[in-house]
XYZ file of C-alpha atoms in Angstrom:
365
model
C 0.078 0.183 0.133
C 1.417 3.362 -1.113
C 1.640 5.880 1.806
C 1.089 9.367 0.874
C 1.542 12.373 3.470
C 0.522 15.553 3.006
C 1.609 18.082 5.227
C -1.130 21.182 5.359
C -5.192 20.720 5.684
C -5.765 24.298 4.081
C -7.582 24.184 0.839
C -4.526 22.977 -1.204
C -3.871 20.059 0.969
C -7.534 18.886 1.180
C -8.065 19.646 -2.414
C -5.044 17.411 -3.622
C -6.195 14.899 -1.352
C -9.705 14.638 -2.502
C -8.383 14.199 -6.054
C -5.747 11.746 -5.670
C -6.501 8.063 -7.095
C -7.319 6.003 -3.977
C -6.548 2.493 -5.431
C -3.562 1.022 -3.767
C -2.922 4.315 -1.742
C -3.338 5.434 2.025
C -3.536 9.042 2.525
C -2.175 11.053 5.656
C -2.832 14.729 6.400
C -1.030 16.392 8.794
C -1.946 19.920 10.180
C -1.125 21.728 13.361
C -4.580 23.388 13.144
C -3.030 26.678 14.824
C -6.020 29.218 15.413
C -5.922 32.584 13.647
C -2.923 31.696 11.293
C -4.642 29.618 8.329
C -4.893 31.465 5.300
C -8.073 29.045 4.067
C -10.315 30.123 6.893
C -9.414 33.682 7.001
C -9.993 34.469 3.270
C -12.471 36.593 1.920
C -13.567 34.145 -0.641
C -13.354 35.773 -3.698
C -13.335 34.184 -6.978
C -11.171 36.963 -8.554
C -9.895 35.169 -11.719
C -10.052 38.490 -13.583
C -9.641 40.875 -10.678
C -6.202 40.305 -10.142
C -4.772 40.049 -13.583
C -3.315 42.877 -15.982
C -1.846 40.612 -18.882
C -2.644 37.056 -20.293
C -0.050 34.531 -18.268
C -0.295 30.939 -17.516
C -1.488 31.876 -14.279
C -4.420 33.899 -15.280
C -5.325 31.130 -17.763
C -5.266 28.655 -14.527
C -7.189 30.988 -12.392
C -9.813 31.299 -15.504
C -10.201 27.521 -15.535
C -10.387 27.134 -12.013
C -13.176 29.777 -11.567
C -14.990 27.669 -13.962
C -14.754 24.609 -12.058
C -16.251 25.917 -8.691
C -20.040 25.511 -9.399
C -19.177 21.967 -9.921
C -16.979 21.951 -7.027
C -19.593 23.330 -5.067
C -22.278 20.806 -5.781
C -20.347 17.948 -5.215
C -19.302 19.274 -1.914
C -23.128 19.792 -1.256
C -23.966 16.127 -2.187
C -21.084 14.828 0.019
C -21.273 17.030 3.235
C -24.744 18.623 2.869
C -22.785 21.954 3.425
C -23.778 25.145 1.396
C -20.471 26.976 0.448
C -22.661 29.968 -0.534
C -21.402 30.349 -3.943
C -22.631 33.705 -5.282
C -22.305 35.117 -8.862
C -23.017 38.775 -8.544
C -19.716 39.966 -10.033
C -16.817 42.301 -9.018
C -16.574 46.001 -9.244
C -12.785 47.144 -9.611
C -12.169 50.770 -8.516
C -9.744 53.576 -8.139
C -10.681 56.016 -5.383
C -7.776 58.372 -6.187
C -6.036 59.520 -8.880
C -2.940 57.813 -8.546
C -4.526 54.428 -9.090
C -6.729 55.610 -12.121
C -3.814 54.522 -14.505
C -3.898 50.953 -13.088
C -7.798 50.684 -13.662
C -7.458 51.644 -17.297
C -4.609 49.752 -17.819
C -6.253 46.420 -16.472
C -9.597 47.349 -17.973
C -7.783 47.672 -21.554
C -6.521 44.030 -21.016
C -9.733 42.376 -19.677
C -12.367 43.899 -21.850
C -10.314 43.049 -25.075
C -10.770 39.276 -23.338
C -14.075 39.654 -22.220
C -16.651 42.056 -23.896
C -19.195 41.921 -21.230
C -16.817 44.075 -18.711
C -17.612 47.357 -18.702
C -16.507 50.977 -17.510
C -19.030 52.446 -14.760
C -20.130 55.879 -16.153
C -19.559 59.451 -13.980
C -23.548 58.582 -13.162
C -23.081 55.328 -12.108
C -19.868 56.123 -10.232
C -21.715 58.768 -8.142
C -24.510 56.236 -7.315
C -22.384 53.619 -6.388
C -19.418 55.514 -4.791
C -21.236 58.849 -3.438
C -17.900 60.164 -1.854
C -15.676 59.862 -4.964
C -14.925 62.775 -7.289
C -15.501 61.298 -10.778
C -12.521 63.324 -11.898
C -10.255 61.206 -9.834
C -12.211 57.979 -9.611
C -12.729 55.150 -12.034
C -14.164 51.566 -12.005
C -15.451 48.661 -14.042
C -17.678 45.663 -13.521
C -16.452 42.172 -14.101
C -19.781 39.968 -14.311
C -18.224 36.410 -13.606
C -15.700 36.805 -10.692
C -18.177 35.560 -7.826
C -17.317 34.668 -4.629
C -17.967 31.658 -1.790
C -17.791 31.556 2.079
C -13.891 30.442 2.325
C -14.711 29.172 6.308
C -17.621 26.965 5.035
C -15.719 25.630 1.913
C -12.660 24.850 4.185
C -15.026 22.855 6.446
C -16.765 21.172 3.687
C -13.206 20.051 2.188
C -12.382 18.816 5.609
C -15.698 16.875 6.079
C -15.115 15.449 2.498
C -11.965 13.834 2.976
C -12.745 12.812 6.478
C -15.507 10.550 5.028
C -12.961 8.656 2.887
C -11.741 5.271 4.314
C -8.408 5.807 2.709
C -7.644 9.224 4.140
C -6.579 9.591 7.888
C -6.596 13.335 9.441
C -4.080 14.325 11.998
C -4.937 17.543 13.242
C -3.450 19.468 16.081
C -0.283 17.565 14.953
C 3.016 19.373 14.761
C 5.653 18.479 12.414
C 9.010 18.390 14.411
C 11.397 17.278 11.875
C 11.648 15.504 8.152
C 14.329 13.211 6.872
C 14.834 11.662 3.623
C 16.146 8.043 3.004
C 16.652 7.518 -0.624
C 13.561 8.320 -2.363
C 11.363 8.126 0.790
C 10.375 10.426 3.726
C 10.014 10.340 7.584
C 8.071 12.827 9.307
C 8.448 13.264 13.256
C 5.277 14.804 14.779
C 4.190 15.630 18.077
C 2.042 12.653 17.774
C 4.586 9.845 16.275
C 6.399 9.324 13.272
C 5.242 8.817 9.623
C 6.607 6.978 6.637
C 5.889 8.447 3.230
C 6.430 6.698 -0.242
C 5.043 10.414 -1.342
C 5.394 13.710 0.250
C 3.395 16.580 -0.349
C 4.197 20.044 1.137
C 1.055 22.426 1.233
C 1.414 24.088 4.318
C 1.004 27.794 3.067
C 3.599 30.106 4.372
C 5.219 27.539 6.424
C 6.058 25.441 3.323
C 9.578 26.886 2.982
C 10.447 26.415 6.908
C 9.448 22.891 6.265
C 11.592 22.375 3.147
C 14.686 23.868 4.858
C 14.758 20.665 6.946
C 15.901 18.850 3.702
C 18.064 21.588 2.707
C 15.947 23.087 0.236
C 15.300 26.793 0.004
C 11.905 27.964 -1.258
C 11.616 31.599 -1.810
C 8.495 32.316 0.171
C 7.201 34.870 2.386
C 4.569 35.463 4.816
C 2.047 38.142 4.536
C -0.161 39.055 7.601
C -3.566 40.257 6.679
C -6.087 41.754 9.196
C -9.904 41.341 8.382
C -13.019 42.265 9.961
C -16.748 41.062 9.599
C -19.617 43.305 10.095
C -23.472 43.179 10.154
C -25.496 45.824 8.581
C -28.949 46.694 7.522
C -27.364 48.068 4.205
C -29.191 46.098 1.234
C -27.786 48.176 -1.631
C -24.648 45.879 -2.193
C -24.633 42.454 -3.805
C -21.267 42.835 -5.935
C -17.872 42.415 -4.320
C -16.186 45.761 -4.203
C -12.329 45.625 -4.748
C -10.159 48.804 -4.456
C -6.872 49.216 -6.170
C -5.273 50.231 -2.964
C -6.214 46.585 -1.590
C -9.365 47.200 0.324
C -12.352 44.883 -0.146
C -15.888 44.518 0.727
C -17.404 41.155 -0.043
C -21.048 40.951 0.805
C -21.929 37.785 2.769
C -24.846 35.787 3.955
C -27.064 37.177 5.992
C -26.940 41.037 5.886
C -22.810 40.814 6.652
C -19.717 42.165 4.905
C -16.058 40.894 5.072
C -13.740 43.680 4.846
C -10.062 43.393 4.069
C -7.272 43.291 3.651
C -3.994 44.582 4.772
C -0.875 43.156 3.584
C 2.481 43.181 5.884
C 5.170 41.220 4.386
C 7.434 38.913 6.864
C 4.864 39.571 9.587
C 4.085 36.200 11.485
C 1.758 37.948 14.194
C -1.740 36.614 14.865
C -3.019 39.887 16.528
C -5.121 42.350 14.851
C -3.189 45.693 14.432
C -5.730 48.723 15.579
C -4.068 50.791 12.945
C -4.717 48.323 10.192
C -8.194 47.930 11.410
C -8.752 51.765 11.315
C -7.597 51.703 7.890
C -10.011 49.212 6.857
C -12.837 51.284 8.371
C -11.516 54.478 6.635
C -11.200 52.966 3.260
C -14.549 50.798 3.162
C -16.686 53.602 4.565
C -14.995 55.926 1.808
C -16.363 53.602 -0.623
C -19.508 52.731 0.887
C -20.543 55.162 3.204
C -24.032 53.687 3.983
C -22.127 51.088 5.996
C -21.363 53.533 8.850
C -24.174 51.942 10.854
C -23.089 48.410 11.510
C -22.058 46.076 14.332
C -18.806 44.386 14.367
C -18.876 40.696 14.436
C -15.203 39.856 14.513
C -11.980 40.558 13.668
C -9.254 38.220 12.715
C -5.890 37.622 10.923
C -4.558 35.054 8.193
C -0.899 34.693 7.096
C -0.687 34.276 3.215
C 2.114 32.910 1.349
C 3.876 34.750 -1.240
C 6.807 34.367 -3.909
C 9.164 37.329 -4.843
C 7.505 37.119 -8.479
C 4.136 36.548 -7.294
C 3.651 33.339 -9.074
C 2.795 30.294 -7.008
C 5.345 27.297 -6.683
C 3.786 23.739 -7.579
C 5.201 20.417 -8.545
C 8.073 17.968 -8.085
C 11.127 19.326 -6.370
C 12.741 15.844 -5.714
C 11.787 12.246 -6.510
C 8.377 11.768 -4.550
C 8.563 15.019 -2.951
C 5.877 17.802 -4.132
C 5.192 21.367 -3.160
C 2.284 23.671 -3.536
C 2.437 27.295 -2.132
C 2.717 30.454 -2.774
C -1.048 31.216 -3.840
C -0.972 34.380 -1.824
C -4.868 36.173 -2.415
C -5.654 33.373 -4.959
C -5.567 30.440 -2.716
C -9.360 29.679 -2.719
C -9.877 30.662 -6.493
C -7.025 28.205 -7.549
C -7.672 25.493 -5.054
C -10.094 23.249 -7.611
C -7.675 23.377 -10.516
C -4.745 22.827 -8.227
C -6.159 19.974 -6.416
C -6.924 18.391 -9.672
C -3.462 19.063 -11.380
C -1.041 18.147 -8.444
C -3.083 15.033 -7.906
C -2.688 14.096 -11.748
C 1.011 15.357 -11.331
C 1.614 12.722 -8.442
C -0.147 10.010 -10.146
C 2.119 10.186 -13.332
C -0.138 12.418 -15.828
C 2.221 13.915 -18.525
C -0.438 16.649 -19.475
C -0.521 17.915 -15.653
C 2.947 17.907 -15.802
C 2.962 20.030 -18.798
C 0.212 22.516 -17.197
C 2.230 22.991 -14.122
C 5.441 23.433 -15.887
C 5.507 27.486 -15.576
C 4.911 27.077 -11.731
C 7.621 24.417 -11.281
C 9.969 24.822 -8.024
C 12.890 23.919 -10.358
C 13.538 26.404 -12.526
């Protein structure tokens, strides 16, 4: 029986486990389950396949393909777990609320509208209606119809329940990896709850992937990015689309009558505590965009640690015989998880087409 170990029970590790061929294989998923640090639970849940891109790249094409997979993924999870991950398809409005960011909006609109003719710019009248505090001389925005969203917390829980139902998968939560050693093409993972033997080892531990690989003398160029997020409740009913500002602040409408507001980005920060200054910035920027949210109740604030690479391109693929990595997805982990789960599983199972598709993201340059 092939022993496959996945370190990381976020959306990447869980998605890979769901897609791996179960015949002749037993899978162990190890996760330390540290509160307030898992990026999957903390995410906004945006499916921003077009929101993040200014040019046609392999990552853009991968994001578009993954977004198209999410409705089927949501339905599969509903059947398997009876959980609704709250897929919403009201679109996304990308906005610049200051003159300095207007060229970026115009550049992105030029690219995206050349690919998708349904994308349109907001007129001055539409801008004033949507963003009453904005000066139409220094504001610009466009609407993306197909960039939807899900509830990231429910999605991660549903993936967890899905894999937990499978007899060939064992979950080892609240389990800390202490040391990893290699013997020939096999791996031993010493943890706080015993030692695991791996014929195949997959590192999908988000921002901690690089730290784990250092134990095997492998340097992976990833860094943590801390994000502060808050969830509010409001009687305001005038917003269904996600609003994403070029300055990084976004507002994601959630059920029922809730709005997720994020996210700051602090490079090389492992802190799990909210920064009051960052929370004030979220308040300032979100209310500047949608002043009708001023009357609200704060439900909670939290943080997430997201992995990023120097060039912003995720690292996915084989790094040594029987050793694989999937990390560096930054703000796009939720969006990319369906297709990354599929392609990584196919790669591990020896599919040459998946290897070709993942080549632009290979850890071996």
